[in-house]
């Protein structure tokens, strides 16, 4: 290790600024960078615009902690439980602060980030025609296709300031790898000005170069690599651990009112210095239950010559 | 064996919407059970896709609560990006999608965004996720919903996922080149739409419900044909399959 | 084997028709489906429109054999040697027949196929502005961006009738896998109405399901799988064999005039019944020289739970 | 050690165009040697990308003739689709690309399509491949060409890959938001462009060539500064590195 490897505290401090547009949870339900989100809360970042398709409860936590001015997303809730209460309180009651929403479907958000990745100002689509989401969105436009006469919706490019990804592994230079479903991980990373990757394991360069098809973001576009085991808990990470459904249920039950959420925040975020202390609260035996029990190994392929 | 619950009736009705060789945008909960049931009965060649970026043709290795759970990844045939999955949708290669709903109205429009006005909602719901994309782009979609009066209003508060809009040629006029709801499956009945007028009609009533109960518990009134058949009840074999995949009744009891 | 596995003769006969638009060589220099192309020549297919970014010499062979009415491509030649003479003769002299050209750059062709994959009628780009390629192309359009005022070029979607891909492996149901660079393989396959995949090896379903991130095209979109070892020779296939440069050099030298090409065609295409006979002409010892000498194996990853 | 060949002078001049941490669209032949030379001297952090869908930061395991050869894949750090690579280009993340050329003119426009008219060419060339994309979208590009009169016409027969067009603000007027040629490296000299006027000027003459030889072998006349320096000759160390990667002189003799 050396290269671009930083502690979580340093990475968030150096590469996330107040007012930034931050994309997180781009893989949808798996590999959500919870540890990074909690460090953002501890560092008291303000006025963030969060971008993500299905953020599960991470966005809810950041909203409740007062870090967020705006959300650009397609679904904000608790995937296995339904509603997320900080989000509801913010929209319904302006607590702890009013929230600006720029709502997408998963696909239109995907296209916005793809346009950002591709370096074009917009991409055309047939989705959302007839949906009230198209009516209320501040910057979708309509267009008649010059080839077919079809009605199309134009989705403008999103270029976040920072992408924060959780991945199973990367080398110290930031060549990050993934397997299993990827959601919008690549598009989010390539569309963003800065990239922070959190990994379960910093591996040798040779692990990367022996399987370069698993690379989802090349190191030359990455600013920081943070090694943080269990950094995506309670969300799952392929090759490492499964989802902790119970944690989502408890969160759902404990955060129904504002005070409950503040207690939750004290226990799991402010009350711990970093991810290591968070894991101590959970306990080793508890975590063991989410480790992989049934292995399902890939067969090596040969990149030789 | 105990008789079927309303949720089990829904699962079976959902499974019957799936044709062999369909590419199905599955989702979670009841539709996932419908898909697994269809696979083991009449639709062995159907494949299921998930917007995280995943295709499988067999059930997950263990029961799952989200499509990103590891048992859903193990044994998949294709793991990829969301854009590849959405491209299948947009290019017309997805036959069928299932949608859950907070509200669905007489034209099959679905609301998962808010109760009340959008700018100051009484209840703010999580939003579209991929639902609007399925409603706009799949060849057909099926709505799964509890048969409760406030869930079945004449007009939804917000069209998250468009059905037939205001009926007639509304979808075509919006630029939607295919699709629309093929059925609404509630805890009490199956509702379908006239292919010409887009008008909703009562297709069948689940065993254990009556026409009165169906109509009392909804704000709008579908066309009632002269005789409304009973939804064919789940067979013993179907119930066995459902209970194999939901042994504790997490979703179906 | 069973499922969708067919012989090359059957697959080409059933799924390639006269007048079809056929995309081949979508991975650029590697994995070119030469065996499939030669079977197309033997079956005397006519009036084809060939689509491919850099076809190396396969397109030249099909042009010289009189199968082709039109090429939609970005570069037609012999990658390691320069010009391809059948292509030159067709354009310069109308021999064996005049050729309609719809010229792209690699990127604009990529966008045309991506638009086909995505199901939109066009995609916008900043490439080719100022290039004479944009001036002469029959269906590019210009547009002012409604967001930025930028000048953009619109590339209309391409939806070929058939994609023919060479891949290292697939299962009998057509779940095809690749590793290493992919070029436009996925876009070509997903944009096409029918898909034929030629593989070095038909593998068990479990090989696929133990590494689903290598799947480039799911079986439900595939019409035929052909197991044809060395079916991409003289182009390389990861995990199997490297490029036979010498074969390209000989082709270059032997096809400078029309008679030379006809002799070449007799020797390598008409004079052999199928790929097995073609390989016999090359000889086992000769082929050995292109087998992988230095292995470069990936480390297994765990998709377990 | 034998003195440098003209091709070796080009390789060295090409290498000097590469800055540390550049993302370089490499291509084959001489530019590949330039890239490897730069990596081993002043630009250890440069990375090379290839349009087949590949990024590497070290030389191929064995010598290669196409970017798709297996030794170029072994040891890569990223293998992916062409669209990912082209997206890097279009979004401005590629610093530098190298282009070969059949013709290049006084504004750095490059032709690889045809000699004569497009509709009935005297010689039909292979076409653009990715060259036009690099010329349009990279931050800057360098043309590598043999210094021969017919290759250096006043105006190319066909603009495959746009340079500065007709000079002045031509690129901006076309909608090209960045880029353009930063150098033409021939077997005899290096030509650059005035940043304001886009006018070409003679930047340096390779050791062994004279001003007369440069001008006699081209159809257009770059601006000639009062004194034209000699291109710094390859050092012994540089020649050793080139000859390590091209031991048989396949490309450089």
CSV table of N, CA and C in Angstrom, one decimal, chain C residues 32-135:
chain,number,residue,atom,x,y,z
C,32,UNK,N,-12.4,-12.6,-35.0
C,32,UNK,CA,-13.2,-12.4,-36.2
C,32,UNK,C,-13.7,-13.7,-36.7
C,33,UNK,N,-15.0,-13.8,-37.1
C,33,UNK,CA,-15.6,-15.1,-37.4
C,33,UNK,C,-15.3,-15.5,-38.8
C,34,UNK,N,-14.0,-15.8,-39.1
C,34,UNK,CA,-13.6,-16.2,-40.4
C,34,UNK,C,-14.3,-17.5,-40.9
C,35,UNK,N,-14.4,-18.5,-40.0
C,35,UNK,CA,-15.0,-19.7,-40.5
C,35,UNK,C,-16.5,-19.5,-41.0
C,36,UNK,N,-17.2,-18.6,-40.2
C,36,UNK,CA,-18.6,-18.3,-40.6
C,36,UNK,C,-18.6,-17.6,-42.0
C,37,UNK,N,-17.6,-16.6,-42.1
C,37,UNK,CA,-17.6,-15.9,-43.4
C,37,UNK,C,-17.3,-16.8,-44.6
C,38,UNK,N,-16.4,-17.8,-44.4
C,38,UNK,CA,-16.1,-18.7,-45.5
C,38,UNK,C,-17.3,-19.6,-45.8
C,39,UNK,N,-18.1,-20.0,-44.8
C,39,UNK,CA,-19.3,-20.7,-45.1
C,39,UNK,C,-20.3,-19.9,-45.8
C,40,UNK,N,-20.4,-18.6,-45.5
C,40,UNK,CA,-21.2,-17.7,-46.3
C,40,UNK,C,-20.8,-17.7,-47.7
C,41,UNK,N,-19.5,-17.6,-48.0
C,41,UNK,CA,-19.0,-17.6,-49.4
C,41,UNK,C,-19.4,-19.0,-50.0
C,42,UNK,N,-19.2,-20.1,-49.3
C,42,UNK,CA,-19.5,-21.4,-49.9
C,42,UNK,C,-21.0,-21.5,-50.3
C,43,UNK,N,-21.8,-20.9,-49.4
C,43,UNK,CA,-23.3,-21.0,-49.7
C,43,UNK,C,-23.7,-20.0,-50.7
C,44,UNK,N,-22.8,-19.2,-51.2
C,44,UNK,CA,-23.1,-18.3,-52.3
C,44,UNK,C,-24.2,-17.2,-51.9
C,45,UNK,N,-24.1,-16.7,-50.6
C,45,UNK,CA,-25.0,-15.7,-50.2
C,45,UNK,C,-24.8,-14.4,-51.0
C,46,UNK,N,-25.8,-13.7,-51.3
C,46,UNK,CA,-25.7,-12.5,-52.2
C,46,UNK,C,-26.3,-11.3,-51.6
C,47,UNK,N,-25.8,-10.1,-52.1
C,47,UNK,CA,-26.4,-8.8,-51.8
C,47,UNK,C,-26.3,-8.5,-50.3
C,48,UNK,N,-25.3,-9.0,-49.6
C,48,UNK,CA,-25.2,-8.7,-48.2
C,48,UNK,C,-24.8,-7.3,-48.0
C,49,UNK,N,-25.3,-6.7,-46.9
C,49,UNK,CA,-24.7,-5.5,-46.3
C,49,UNK,C,-23.9,-5.9,-45.1
C,50,UNK,N,-22.6,-5.7,-45.2
C,50,UNK,CA,-21.7,-6.0,-44.1
C,50,UNK,C,-21.5,-4.8,-43.2
C,51,UNK,N,-21.6,-5.1,-41.9
C,51,UNK,CA,-21.4,-4.0,-40.9
C,51,UNK,C,-20.2,-4.4,-40.0
C,52,UNK,N,-19.2,-3.5,-39.8
C,52,UNK,CA,-18.1,-3.8,-38.8
C,52,UNK,C,-17.2,-2.6,-38.8
C,53,UNK,N,-16.6,-2.4,-37.6
C,53,UNK,CA,-15.7,-1.3,-37.4
C,53,UNK,C,-14.4,-1.4,-38.1
C,54,UNK,N,-13.7,-2.5,-37.8
C,54,UNK,CA,-12.4,-2.8,-38.4
C,54,UNK,C,-12.5,-4.3,-38.7
C,55,UNK,N,-12.7,-4.6,-40.0
C,55,UNK,CA,-13.1,-6.0,-40.3
C,55,UNK,C,-11.9,-6.8,-40.6
C,56,UNK,N,-10.7,-6.2,-40.6
C,56,UNK,CA,-9.5,-6.8,-41.1
C,56,UNK,C,-9.8,-7.5,-42.5
C,57,UNK,N,-9.3,-8.6,-42.8
C,57,UNK,CA,-9.4,-9.1,-44.2
C,57,UNK,C,-10.7,-9.9,-44.4
C,58,UNK,N,-11.5,-10.1,-43.4
C,58,UNK,CA,-12.7,-10.9,-43.7
C,58,UNK,C,-13.6,-10.3,-44.7
C,59,UNK,N,-13.8,-8.9,-44.5
C,59,UNK,CA,-14.7,-8.2,-45.4
C,59,UNK,C,-14.2,-8.2,-46.8
C,60,UNK,N,-12.8,-8.1,-46.9
C,60,UNK,CA,-12.2,-8.1,-48.2
C,60,UNK,C,-12.5,-9.5,-49.0
C,61,UNK,N,-12.5,-10.5,-48.2
C,61,UNK,CA,-12.7,-11.9,-48.8
C,61,UNK,C,-14.2,-12.0,-49.3
C,62,UNK,N,-15.1,-11.5,-48.5
C,62,UNK,CA,-16.5,-11.6,-48.9
C,62,UNK,C,-16.8,-10.6,-50.1
C,63,UNK,N,-16.1,-9.5,-50.1
C,63,UNK,CA,-16.3,-8.6,-51.2
C,63,UNK,C,-15.8,-9.2,-52.5
C,64,UNK,N,-14.6,-9.8,-52.4
C,64,UNK,CA,-14.0,-10.4,-53.6
C,64,UNK,C,-14.8,-11.6,-54.1
C,65,UNK,N,-15.4,-12.3,-53.2
C,65,UNK,CA,-16.2,-13.5,-53.5
C,65,UNK,C,-17.6,-13.1,-54.1
C,66,UNK,N,-17.9,-11.8,-54.1
C,66,UNK,CA,-19.2,-11.4,-54.8
C,66,UNK,C,-20.4,-11.5,-53.9
C,67,UNK,N,-20.2,-11.6,-52.6
C,67,UNK,CA,-21.4,-11.7,-51.7
C,67,UNK,C,-21.9,-10.4,-51.2
C,68,UNK,N,-21.2,-9.3,-51.5
C,68,UNK,CA,-21.5,-8.0,-50.8
C,68,UNK,C,-22.0,-6.9,-51.8
C,69,UNK,N,-23.1,-6.3,-51.3
C,69,UNK,CA,-23.6,-5.1,-52.1
C,69,UNK,C,-23.1,-3.8,-51.4
C,70,UNK,N,-23.0,-3.9,-50.1
C,70,UNK,CA,-22.7,-2.6,-49.4
C,70,UNK,C,-21.9,-2.9,-48.1
C,71,UNK,N,-21.0,-2.0,-47.7
C,71,UNK,CA,-20.3,-2.1,-46.5
C,71,UNK,C,-20.6,-0.9,-45.6
C,72,UNK,N,-21.0,-1.1,-44.4
C,72,UNK,CA,-21.1,0.0,-43.4
C,72,UNK,C,-20.0,-0.2,-42.4
C,73,UNK,N,-19.0,0.6,-42.5
C,73,UNK,CA,-17.8,0.3,-41.7
C,73,UNK,C,-16.9,1.5,-41.6
C,74,UNK,N,-15.8,1.4,-40.8
C,74,UNK,CA,-14.9,2.5,-40.5
C,74,UNK,C,-13.5,2.3,-41.0
C,75,UNK,N,-13.2,1.1,-41.4
C,75,UNK,CA,-11.8,0.8,-41.8
C,75,UNK,C,-11.8,-0.5,-42.5
C,76,UNK,N,-11.5,-0.6,-43.8
C,76,UNK,CA,-11.5,-1.8,-44.5
C,76,UNK,C,-10.2,-2.1,-45.1
C,77,UNK,N,-9.5,-3.0,-44.6
C,77,UNK,CA,-8.1,-3.3,-45.0
C,77,UNK,C,-7.5,-4.5,-44.4
C,78,UNK,N,-6.2,-4.6,-44.3
C,78,UNK,CA,-5.5,-5.7,-43.8
C,78,UNK,C,-4.7,-5.0,-42.6
C,79,UNK,N,-5.1,-5.3,-41.4
C,79,UNK,CA,-4.6,-4.4,-40.3
C,79,UNK,C,-3.1,-4.4,-40.2
C,80,UNK,N,-2.4,-5.6,-40.4
C,80,UNK,CA,-1.0,-5.5,-40.2
C,80,UNK,C,-0.2,-5.2,-41.5
C,81,UNK,N,-1.0,-5.2,-42.7
C,81,UNK,CA,-0.3,-5.0,-43.9
C,81,UNK,C,-0.7,-3.7,-44.7
C,82,UNK,N,-1.8,-3.2,-44.3
C,82,UNK,CA,-2.3,-2.0,-45.0
C,82,UNK,C,-3.5,-2.2,-45.8
C,83,UNK,N,-3.4,-2.1,-47.1
C,83,UNK,CA,-4.5,-2.2,-48.0
C,83,UNK,C,-5.1,-3.6,-48.1
C,84,UNK,N,-6.3,-3.6,-48.5
C,84,UNK,CA,-7.0,-4.9,-48.9
C,84,UNK,C,-7.4,-4.8,-50.3
C,85,UNK,N,-7.0,-5.7,-51.2
C,85,UNK,CA,-7.1,-5.4,-52.6
C,85,UNK,C,-8.4,-5.7,-53.2
C,86,UNK,N,-9.2,-6.6,-52.7
C,86,UNK,CA,-10.6,-6.8,-53.2
C,86,UNK,C,-11.4,-5.5,-53.0
C,87,UNK,N,-11.2,-5.0,-51.8
C,87,UNK,CA,-11.9,-3.7,-51.5
C,87,UNK,C,-11.5,-2.6,-52.5
C,88,UNK,N,-10.2,-2.5,-52.7
C,88,UNK,CA,-9.7,-1.5,-53.6
C,88,UNK,C,-10.3,-1.7,-55.0
C,89,UNK,N,-10.2,-3.0,-55.5
C,89,UNK,CA,-10.7,-3.3,-56.8
C,89,UNK,C,-12.2,-2.9,-57.0
C,90,UNK,N,-13.0,-3.3,-55.9
C,90,UNK,CA,-14.4,-3.0,-56.0
C,90,UNK,C,-14.7,-1.5,-56.1
C,91,UNK,N,-14.0,-0.7,-55.3
C,91,UNK,CA,-14.2,0.7,-55.3
C,91,UNK,C,-13.6,1.4,-56.5
C,92,UNK,N,-12.4,1.0,-56.8
C,92,UNK,CA,-11.7,1.7,-57.9
C,92,UNK,C,-12.1,1.3,-59.3
C,93,UNK,N,-12.5,0.0,-59.4
C,93,UNK,CA,-12.7,-0.6,-60.7
C,93,UNK,C,-14.1,-1.3,-60.9
C,94,UNK,N,-14.8,-1.4,-59.8
C,94,UNK,CA,-16.1,-2.1,-59.9
C,94,UNK,C,-16.0,-3.6,-60.0
C,95,UNK,N,-14.8,-4.1,-59.6
C,95,UNK,CA,-14.6,-5.6,-59.8
C,95,UNK,C,-14.6,-6.3,-58.4
C,96,UNK,N,-15.3,-7.4,-58.2
C,96,UNK,CA,-16.2,-8.0,-59.1
C,96,UNK,C,-17.5,-7.3,-59.3
C,97,UNK,N,-17.8,-6.3,-58.5
C,97,UNK,CA,-19.0,-5.6,-58.7
C,97,UNK,C,-18.8,-4.3,-57.9
C,98,UNK,N,-19.6,-3.3,-58.3
C,98,UNK,CA,-19.5,-2.0,-57.5
C,98,UNK,C,-19.9,-2.2,-56.1
C,99,UNK,N,-19.4,-1.3,-55.2
C,99,UNK,CA,-19.7,-1.5,-53.8
C,99,UNK,C,-20.3,-0.2,-53.3
C,100,UNK,N,-21.4,-0.3,-52.6
C,100,UNK,CA,-21.9,0.8,-51.9
C,100,UNK,C,-21.3,1.0,-50.6
C,101,UNK,N,-20.8,2.2,-50.2
C,101,UNK,CA,-20.2,2.4,-49.0
C,101,UNK,C,-20.9,3.4,-48.1
C,102,UNK,N,-21.1,3.0,-46.8
C,102,UNK,CA,-21.6,4.0,-45.8
C,102,UNK,C,-20.5,4.1,-44.8
C,103,UNK,N,-19.7,5.1,-44.9
C,103,UNK,CA,-18.5,5.2,-44.0
C,103,UNK,C,-18.8,5.8,-42.7
C,104,UNK,N,-18.2,5.2,-41.7
C,104,UNK,CA,-18.2,5.7,-40.3
C,104,UNK,C,-16.8,5.9,-39.8
C,105,UNK,N,-16.7,6.5,-38.7
C,105,UNK,CA,-15.5,6.3,-37.8
C,105,UNK,C,-15.8,5.2,-36.9
C,106,UNK,N,-14.8,4.7,-36.2
C,106,UNK,CA,-15.1,3.6,-35.2
C,106,UNK,C,-16.2,4.1,-34.2
C,107,UNK,N,-16.1,5.3,-33.7
C,107,UNK,CA,-17.0,5.8,-32.7
C,107,UNK,C,-18.4,6.0,-33.3
C,108,UNK,N,-18.5,6.5,-34.4
C,108,UNK,CA,-19.9,6.7,-35.0
C,108,UNK,C,-20.6,5.4,-35.2
C,109,UNK,N,-19.8,4.4,-35.7
C,109,UNK,CA,-20.4,3.1,-35.9
C,109,UNK,C,-20.8,2.5,-34.5
C,110,UNK,N,-19.9,2.7,-33.5
C,110,UNK,CA,-20.3,2.2,-32.2
C,110,UNK,C,-21.6,2.8,-31.7
C,111,UNK,N,-21.8,4.1,-31.9
C,111,UNK,CA,-23.0,4.8,-31.5
C,111,UNK,C,-24.2,4.3,-32.3
C,112,UNK,N,-24.0,4.0,-33.6
C,112,UNK,CA,-25.2,3.5,-34.4
C,112,UNK,C,-25.6,2.2,-33.8
C,113,UNK,N,-24.7,1.3,-33.4
C,113,UNK,CA,-25.1,0.0,-32.8
C,113,UNK,C,-25.6,0.2,-31.4
C,114,UNK,N,-25.0,1.1,-30.7
C,114,UNK,CA,-25.5,1.3,-29.3
C,114,UNK,C,-26.9,1.8,-29.4
C,115,UNK,N,-27.2,2.7,-30.3
C,115,UNK,CA,-28.6,3.2,-30.5
C,115,UNK,C,-29.5,2.0,-30.8
C,116,UNK,N,-29.0,1.1,-31.6
C,116,UNK,CA,-29.8,-0.1,-31.9
C,116,UNK,C,-30.0,-0.9,-30.7
C,117,UNK,N,-29.0,-1.1,-29.9
C,117,UNK,CA,-29.1,-1.9,-28.7
C,117,UNK,C,-30.1,-1.2,-27.7
C,118,UNK,N,-30.0,0.1,-27.6
C,118,UNK,CA,-30.8,0.8,-26.6
C,118,UNK,C,-32.3,1.1,-27.1
C,119,UNK,N,-32.5,0.9,-28.3
C,119,UNK,CA,-33.9,1.1,-28.8
C,119,UNK,C,-34.3,2.5,-28.9
C,120,UNK,N,-33.3,3.4,-29.3
C,120,UNK,CA,-33.6,4.8,-29.6
C,120,UNK,C,-33.2,5.0,-31.1
C,121,UNK,N,-33.9,6.0,-31.7
C,121,UNK,CA,-33.7,6.1,-33.2
C,121,UNK,C,-32.3,6.8,-33.5
C,122,UNK,N,-31.7,7.5,-32.6
C,122,UNK,CA,-30.4,8.1,-32.8
C,122,UNK,C,-29.7,8.3,-31.5
C,123,UNK,N,-28.4,8.6,-31.6
C,123,UNK,CA,-27.6,9.1,-30.5
C,123,UNK,C,-26.8,10.4,-30.9
C,124,UNK,N,-26.6,11.3,-30.0
C,124,UNK,CA,-25.9,12.5,-30.4
C,124,UNK,C,-24.4,12.3,-30.1
C,125,UNK,N,-23.6,13.0,-30.8
C,125,UNK,CA,-22.1,13.0,-30.6
C,125,UNK,C,-21.4,14.2,-31.0
C,126,UNK,N,-20.2,14.4,-30.5
C,126,UNK,CA,-19.3,15.5,-30.9
C,126,UNK,C,-18.3,15.1,-31.9
C,127,UNK,N,-18.3,13.8,-32.3
C,127,UNK,CA,-17.2,13.3,-33.2
C,127,UNK,C,-17.6,13.6,-34.6
C,128,UNK,N,-16.7,13.6,-35.5
C,128,UNK,CA,-16.8,13.8,-36.9
C,128,UNK,C,-17.2,15.2,-37.4
C,129,UNK,N,-17.5,16.1,-36.4
C,129,UNK,CA,-17.7,17.5,-36.8
C,129,UNK,C,-16.5,18.0,-37.6
C,130,UNK,N,-16.7,18.5,-38.7
C,130,UNK,CA,-15.6,19.0,-39.5
C,130,UNK,C,-14.9,18.0,-40.4
C,131,UNK,N,-15.2,16.7,-40.2
C,131,UNK,CA,-14.7,15.6,-41.0
C,131,UNK,C,-15.5,15.5,-42.3
C,132,UNK,N,-14.8,15.3,-43.4
C,132,UNK,CA,-15.6,15.0,-44.7
C,132,UNK,C,-16.5,13.8,-44.6
C,133,UNK,N,-16.2,12.9,-43.6
C,133,UNK,CA,-17.0,11.7,-43.4
C,133,UNK,C,-18.5,12.2,-43.0
C,134,UNK,N,-18.6,13.2,-42.3
C,134,UNK,CA,-19.9,13.7,-41.9
C,134,UNK,C,-20.6,14.3,-43.1
C,135,UNK,N,-19.8,15.0,-44.0
C,135,UNK,CA,-20.4,15.6,-45.2
C,135,UNK,C,-21.0,14.6,-46.1
